[in-house]
Coordinates of C-alpha atoms and ligand atoms in Angstrom, one line a residue:
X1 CA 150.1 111.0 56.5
X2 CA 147.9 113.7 57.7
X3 CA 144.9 112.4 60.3
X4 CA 141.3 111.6 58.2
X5 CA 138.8 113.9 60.1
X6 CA 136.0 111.8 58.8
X7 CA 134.4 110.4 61.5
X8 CA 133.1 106.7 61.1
X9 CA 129.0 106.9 62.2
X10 CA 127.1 103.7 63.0
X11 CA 123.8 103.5 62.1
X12 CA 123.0 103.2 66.1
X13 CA 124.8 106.3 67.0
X14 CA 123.5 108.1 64.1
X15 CA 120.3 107.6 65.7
X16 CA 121.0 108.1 68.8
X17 CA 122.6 111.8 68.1
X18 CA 119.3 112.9 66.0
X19 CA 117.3 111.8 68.4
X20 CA 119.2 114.0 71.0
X21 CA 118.9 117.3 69.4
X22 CA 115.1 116.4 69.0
X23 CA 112.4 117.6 71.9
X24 CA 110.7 114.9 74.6
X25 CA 113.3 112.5 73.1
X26 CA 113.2 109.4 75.5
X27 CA 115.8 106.8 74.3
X28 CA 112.8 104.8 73.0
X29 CA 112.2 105.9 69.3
X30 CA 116.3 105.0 69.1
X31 CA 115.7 101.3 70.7
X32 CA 113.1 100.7 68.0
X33 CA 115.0 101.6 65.2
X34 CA 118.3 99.8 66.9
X35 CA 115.9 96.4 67.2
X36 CA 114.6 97.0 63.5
X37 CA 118.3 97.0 62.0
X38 CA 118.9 93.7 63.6
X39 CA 116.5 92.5 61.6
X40 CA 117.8 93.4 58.2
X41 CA 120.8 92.1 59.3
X42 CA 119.2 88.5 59.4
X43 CA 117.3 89.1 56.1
X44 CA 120.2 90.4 54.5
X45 CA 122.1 87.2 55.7
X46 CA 119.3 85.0 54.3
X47 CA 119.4 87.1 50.9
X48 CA 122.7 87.0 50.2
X49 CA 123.2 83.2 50.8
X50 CA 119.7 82.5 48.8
X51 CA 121.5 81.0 46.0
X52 CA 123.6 78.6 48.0
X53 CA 120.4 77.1 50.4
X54 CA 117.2 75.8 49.7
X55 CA 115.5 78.9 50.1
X56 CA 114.8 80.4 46.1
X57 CA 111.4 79.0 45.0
X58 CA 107.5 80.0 46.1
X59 CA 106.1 78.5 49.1
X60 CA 103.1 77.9 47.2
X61 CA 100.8 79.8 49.5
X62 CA 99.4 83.3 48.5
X63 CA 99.3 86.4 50.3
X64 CA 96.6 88.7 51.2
X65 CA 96.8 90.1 48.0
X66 CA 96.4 86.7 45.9
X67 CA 99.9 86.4 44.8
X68 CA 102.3 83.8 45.2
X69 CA 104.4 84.2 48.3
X70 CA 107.7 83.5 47.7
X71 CA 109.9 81.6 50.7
X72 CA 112.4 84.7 51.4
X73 CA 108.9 86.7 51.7
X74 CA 107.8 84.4 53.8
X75 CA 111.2 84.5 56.0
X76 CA 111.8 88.0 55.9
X77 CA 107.6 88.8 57.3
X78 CA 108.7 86.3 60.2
X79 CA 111.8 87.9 61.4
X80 CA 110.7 91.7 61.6
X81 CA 107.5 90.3 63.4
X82 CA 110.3 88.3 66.2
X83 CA 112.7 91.3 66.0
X84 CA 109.9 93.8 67.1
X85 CA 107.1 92.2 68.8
X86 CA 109.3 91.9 72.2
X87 CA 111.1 95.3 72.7
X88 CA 108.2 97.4 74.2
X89 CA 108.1 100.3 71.9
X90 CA 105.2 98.8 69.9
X91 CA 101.7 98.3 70.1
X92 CA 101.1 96.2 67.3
X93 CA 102.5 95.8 63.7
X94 CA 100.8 95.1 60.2
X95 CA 102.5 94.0 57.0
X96 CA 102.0 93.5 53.3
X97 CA 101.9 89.9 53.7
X98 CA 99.3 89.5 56.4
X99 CA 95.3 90.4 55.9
X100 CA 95.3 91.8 59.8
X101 CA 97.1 93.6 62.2
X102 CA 100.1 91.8 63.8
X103 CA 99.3 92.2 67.6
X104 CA 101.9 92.4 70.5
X105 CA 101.7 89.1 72.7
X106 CA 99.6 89.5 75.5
X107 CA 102.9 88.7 78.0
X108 CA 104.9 91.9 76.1
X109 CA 105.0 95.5 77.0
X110 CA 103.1 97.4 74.7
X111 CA 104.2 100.8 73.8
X112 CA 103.7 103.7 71.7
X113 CA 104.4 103.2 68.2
X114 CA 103.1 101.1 65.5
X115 CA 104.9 99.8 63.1
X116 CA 104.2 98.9 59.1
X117 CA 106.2 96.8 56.5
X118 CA 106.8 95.1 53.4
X119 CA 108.9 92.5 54.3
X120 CA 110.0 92.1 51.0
X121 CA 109.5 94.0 47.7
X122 CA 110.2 93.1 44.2
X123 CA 109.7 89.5 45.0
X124 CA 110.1 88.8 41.5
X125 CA 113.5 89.6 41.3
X126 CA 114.4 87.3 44.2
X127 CA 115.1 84.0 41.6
X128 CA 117.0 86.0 39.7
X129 CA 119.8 87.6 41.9
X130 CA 118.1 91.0 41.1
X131 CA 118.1 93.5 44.0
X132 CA 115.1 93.4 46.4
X133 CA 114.4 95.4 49.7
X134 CA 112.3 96.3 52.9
X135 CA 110.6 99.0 53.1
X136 CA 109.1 100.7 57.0
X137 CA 106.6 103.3 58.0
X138 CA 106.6 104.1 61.9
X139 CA 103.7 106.1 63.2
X140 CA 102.8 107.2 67.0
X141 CA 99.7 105.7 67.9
X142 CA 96.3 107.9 68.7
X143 CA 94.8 105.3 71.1
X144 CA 95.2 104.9 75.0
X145 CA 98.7 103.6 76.5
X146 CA 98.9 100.2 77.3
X147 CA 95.9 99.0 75.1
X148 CA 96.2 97.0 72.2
X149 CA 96.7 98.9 68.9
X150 CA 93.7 99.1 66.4
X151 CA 93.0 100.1 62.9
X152 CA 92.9 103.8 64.0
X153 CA 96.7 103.9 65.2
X154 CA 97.4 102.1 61.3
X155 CA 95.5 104.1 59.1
X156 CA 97.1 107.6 59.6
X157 CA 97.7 110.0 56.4
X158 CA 101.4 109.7 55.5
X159 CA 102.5 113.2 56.9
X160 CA 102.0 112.1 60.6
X161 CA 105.1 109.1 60.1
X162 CA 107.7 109.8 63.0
X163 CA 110.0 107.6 60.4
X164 CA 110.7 105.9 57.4
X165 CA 112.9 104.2 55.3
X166 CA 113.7 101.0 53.6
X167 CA 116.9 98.8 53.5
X168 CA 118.1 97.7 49.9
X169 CA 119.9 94.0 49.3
X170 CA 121.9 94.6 46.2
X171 CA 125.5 94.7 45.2
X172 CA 126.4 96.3 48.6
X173 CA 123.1 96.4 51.1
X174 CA 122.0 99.8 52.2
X175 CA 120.4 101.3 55.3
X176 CA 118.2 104.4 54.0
X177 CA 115.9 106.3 56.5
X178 CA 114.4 109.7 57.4
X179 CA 113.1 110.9 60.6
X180 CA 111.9 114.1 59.3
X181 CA 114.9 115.8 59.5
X182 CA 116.4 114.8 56.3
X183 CA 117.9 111.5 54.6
X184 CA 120.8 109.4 55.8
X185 CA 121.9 106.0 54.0
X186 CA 124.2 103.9 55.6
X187 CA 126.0 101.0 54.0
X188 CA 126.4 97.5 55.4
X189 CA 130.1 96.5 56.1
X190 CA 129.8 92.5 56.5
X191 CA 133.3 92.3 58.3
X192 CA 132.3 93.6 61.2
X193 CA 128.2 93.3 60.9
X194 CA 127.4 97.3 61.1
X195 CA 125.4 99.7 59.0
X196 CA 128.0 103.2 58.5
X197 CA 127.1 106.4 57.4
X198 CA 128.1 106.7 53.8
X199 CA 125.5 109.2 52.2
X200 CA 125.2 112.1 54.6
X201 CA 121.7 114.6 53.7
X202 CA 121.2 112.7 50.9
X203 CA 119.3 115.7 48.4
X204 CA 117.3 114.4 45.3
X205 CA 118.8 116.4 41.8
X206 CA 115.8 119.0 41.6
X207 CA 115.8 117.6 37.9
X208 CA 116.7 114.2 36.4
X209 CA 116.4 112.8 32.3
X210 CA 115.6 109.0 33.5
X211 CA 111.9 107.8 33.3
X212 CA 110.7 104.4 35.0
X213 CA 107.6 102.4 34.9
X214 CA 106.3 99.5 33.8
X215 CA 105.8 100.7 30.2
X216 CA 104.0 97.4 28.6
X217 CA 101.1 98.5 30.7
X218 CA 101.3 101.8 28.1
X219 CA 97.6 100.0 26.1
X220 CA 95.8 100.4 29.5
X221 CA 96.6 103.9 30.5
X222 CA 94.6 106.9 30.5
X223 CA 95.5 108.7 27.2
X224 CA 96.9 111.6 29.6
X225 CA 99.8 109.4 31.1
X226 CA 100.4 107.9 27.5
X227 CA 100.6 111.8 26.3
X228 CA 103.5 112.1 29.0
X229 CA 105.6 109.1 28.2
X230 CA 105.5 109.7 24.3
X231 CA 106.7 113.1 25.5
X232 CA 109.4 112.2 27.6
X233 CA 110.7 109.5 25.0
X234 CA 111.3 112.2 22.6
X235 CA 113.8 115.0 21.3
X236 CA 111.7 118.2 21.0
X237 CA 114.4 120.5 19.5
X238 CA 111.9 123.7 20.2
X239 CA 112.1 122.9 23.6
X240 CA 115.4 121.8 24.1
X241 CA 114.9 118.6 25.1
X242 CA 116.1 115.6 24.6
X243 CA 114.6 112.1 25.4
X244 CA 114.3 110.8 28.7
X245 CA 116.1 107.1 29.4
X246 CA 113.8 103.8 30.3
X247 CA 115.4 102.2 33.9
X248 CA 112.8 99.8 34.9
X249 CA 113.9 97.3 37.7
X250 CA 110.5 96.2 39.0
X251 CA 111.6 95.9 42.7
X252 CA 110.3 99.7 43.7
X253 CA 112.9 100.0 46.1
X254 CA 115.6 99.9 43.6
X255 CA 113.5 101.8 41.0
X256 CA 113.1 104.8 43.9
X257 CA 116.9 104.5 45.1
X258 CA 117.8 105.3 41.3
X259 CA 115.4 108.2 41.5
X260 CA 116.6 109.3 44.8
X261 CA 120.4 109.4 43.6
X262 CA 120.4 110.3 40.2
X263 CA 117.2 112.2 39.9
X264 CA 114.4 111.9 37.6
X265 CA 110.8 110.2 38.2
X266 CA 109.5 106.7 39.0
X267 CA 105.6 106.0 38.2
X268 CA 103.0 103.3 38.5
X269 CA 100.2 104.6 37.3
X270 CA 96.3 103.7 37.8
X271 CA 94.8 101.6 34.2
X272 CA 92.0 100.1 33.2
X273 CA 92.5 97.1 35.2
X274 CA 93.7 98.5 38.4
X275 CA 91.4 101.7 38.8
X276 CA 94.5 102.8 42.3
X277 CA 96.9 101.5 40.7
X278 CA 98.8 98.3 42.4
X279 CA 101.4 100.1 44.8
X280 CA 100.3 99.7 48.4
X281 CA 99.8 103.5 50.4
X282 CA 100.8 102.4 54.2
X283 CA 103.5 99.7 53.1
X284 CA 105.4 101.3 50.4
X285 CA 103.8 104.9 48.7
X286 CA 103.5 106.8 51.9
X287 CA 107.2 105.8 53.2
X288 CA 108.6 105.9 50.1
X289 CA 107.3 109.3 49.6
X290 CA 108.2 110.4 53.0
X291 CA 111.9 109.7 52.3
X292 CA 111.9 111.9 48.7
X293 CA 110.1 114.8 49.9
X294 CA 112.7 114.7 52.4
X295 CA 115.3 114.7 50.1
X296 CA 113.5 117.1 49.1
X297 CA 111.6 115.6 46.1
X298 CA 107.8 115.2 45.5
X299 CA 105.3 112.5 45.7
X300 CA 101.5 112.5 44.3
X301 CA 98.8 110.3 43.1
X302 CA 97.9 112.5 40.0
X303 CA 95.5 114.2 41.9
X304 CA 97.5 115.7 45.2
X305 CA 99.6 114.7 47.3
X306 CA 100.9 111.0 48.6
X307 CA 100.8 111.5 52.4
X308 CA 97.9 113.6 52.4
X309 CA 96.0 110.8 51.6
X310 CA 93.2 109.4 54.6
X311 CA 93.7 106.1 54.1
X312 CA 90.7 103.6 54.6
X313 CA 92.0 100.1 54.6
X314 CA 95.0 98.4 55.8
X315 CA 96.0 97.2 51.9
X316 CA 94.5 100.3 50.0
X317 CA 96.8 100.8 47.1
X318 CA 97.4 104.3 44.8
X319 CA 98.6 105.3 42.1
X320 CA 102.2 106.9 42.1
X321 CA 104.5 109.5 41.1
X322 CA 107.4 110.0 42.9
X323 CA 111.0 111.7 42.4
X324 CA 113.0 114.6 41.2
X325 CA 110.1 117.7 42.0
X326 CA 110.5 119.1 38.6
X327 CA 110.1 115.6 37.2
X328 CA 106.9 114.7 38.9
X329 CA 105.5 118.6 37.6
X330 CA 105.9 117.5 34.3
X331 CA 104.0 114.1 34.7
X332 CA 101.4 116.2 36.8
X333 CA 101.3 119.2 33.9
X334 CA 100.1 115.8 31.7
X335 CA 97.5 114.3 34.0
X336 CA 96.0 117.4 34.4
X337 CA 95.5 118.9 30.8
X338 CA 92.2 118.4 29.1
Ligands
AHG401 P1 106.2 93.2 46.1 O1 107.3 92.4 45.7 O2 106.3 93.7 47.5 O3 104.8 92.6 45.9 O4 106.2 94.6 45.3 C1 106.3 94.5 43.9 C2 106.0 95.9 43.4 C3 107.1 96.9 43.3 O5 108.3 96.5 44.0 C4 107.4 97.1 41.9 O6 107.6 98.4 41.7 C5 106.1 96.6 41.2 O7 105.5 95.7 42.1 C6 106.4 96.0 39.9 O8 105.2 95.7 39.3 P2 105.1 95.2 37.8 O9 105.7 93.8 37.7 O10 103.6 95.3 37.5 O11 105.9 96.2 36.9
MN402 MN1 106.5 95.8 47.5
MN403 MN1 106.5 92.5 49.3

């Protein structure tokens, strides 16, 4: 049999190698990412034994945002906050569940990143066996070394992330990240407790036919993203097209990892309840987009684009459009008609 030449690529070493070829590289950057796997590692553990221990079912206590925090929620916030506050890379964390920043203990190295997460999205899918994720932002901070890190190191525009990704838990668990020189998913083998390289410059289809939103919100759009989904939903023989499918999920991560691999465009629009939409910018738009304009696919709020936006407050949400770049100038083509 003739020798495989496919080499088999940790997640670590993977790392380790881009950050190499990359200028002023210090070893650190690598050591934060290394300490953040570890940590899906232990939620992906939790997740995938949900059904079998006590932990399905809310804790009764709601977040920040006023909804009901569910235990794995809960769970996952904890361990990322343990797996990162230690390592010396950091200077302070914030996450979708907690109203302020997370700071590093006073006894910890501080370092130079910061570090922003939702600990668990599509909590609604977690009862149900339904695949869920994390999703991570990493920015350099702007303040002085060795200080604690304020609101000014958190509330960067998205184009200034150093790295992104998220990790989904689903039939297999994946390892998806950029760090601005492309997009790299990495699978979890269980038998011997790695993430390896399985989707290697992962590129969006520049096109896609497969539509996704929340479409019982349709009553409280703007008449403009109405226009677009009746218009993707049908066959217009003078144009040659035909109609779009409906995915829908409702954990974003999924709905994006769709996008990402087979192309086409995931929404959630602004409506006349929620005037930006319900998304979060720093915990899930901006990385989100980071990782599909690196794949090279496009992200905007209807108006520009994602990680151009200044953001003013720690939970800010926006509206979104993200995926396949033709795709998203269709929806944009619709938005910005009369
Ligand atoms: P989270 O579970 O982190 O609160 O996020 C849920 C988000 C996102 O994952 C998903 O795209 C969206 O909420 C679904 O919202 P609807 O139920 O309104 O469709
Ligand atoms: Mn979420
Ligand atoms: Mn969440």
């Amino acid at each position: 049999m003739p020798l495989v030449s496919n080499k088999v690529v940790t997640i670590e070493r993977h790392i380790i190698e881009q950050e190499e070829g990359s200028d002023g590289a210090t070893g650190d950057f690598s050591a934060l990412l290394r300490d953040l796997t570890l940590a899906f590692k232990i939620i992906n553990r939790e997740v995938t034994q949900a059904g079998l221990v006590d932990a399905l079912g809310a804790t009764g206590a709601q977040n920040v945002q006023g909804e009901i925090v569910q235990k794995l929620d809960a769970f996952a916030n904890t361990v990322i906050y343990r797996a990162m506050d230690h390592g010396g890379h950091l200077c302070g964390m914030a996450s979708e569940e907690d109203a302020d920043i997370l700071p590093i203990p006073d006894h910890y190295k501080r370092g130079k990143y910061v570090l922003l997460f939702d600990p668990l999205d599509g909590s609604s899918n977690i009862d149900v066996n339904v695949s869920i994720g994390t999703i991570f932002s990493i920015l350099r901070r702007v303040t002085p070394e060795n200080t604690p890190g304020t609101l000014e190191d958190f509330l960067q525009p998205g184009y200034k992330q150093i790295a992104a990704g998220y990790t989904i838990y689903g039939p297999s668990t994946m390892l998806v990240y950029t760090a601005g020189r492309g997009v790299y998913g990495f699978t979890y083998d269980p038998s011997v407790g790695e993430f390896l390289l399985s989707h290697d410059r992962i590129r969006i289809p520049a096109h896609g036919t497969i539509y996704s939103v929340n479409e019982g919100n349709y009553h409280k759009w703007d008449r403009r993203m109405q226009a677009y989904i009746d218009w993707a939903k049908s066959d217009i023989p003078e144009e040659n097209k035909k109609a779009y499918s409906l995915r829908y999920i409702g954990s974003m991560v999924a709905d994006v990892h769709r996008t990402l691999l087979y192309g086409g465009v995931f929404l959630y629009p602004a409506d006349i309840k929620s005037h930006r939409g319900k998304l979060r910018l720093l915990y899930e738009a901006n990385p989100m987009s980071f990782v599909v304009e690196q794949a090279g696919g496009r992200a905007g709020d209807g108006k520009g684009r994602v990680l151009e936006i200044i953001p003013e407050l720690l939970h800010q949400r926006t509206p979104l459009i993200v995926g396949s770049p033709k795709n998203v100038e269709e929806v944009e083509r619709f938005l910005n008609a009369d």
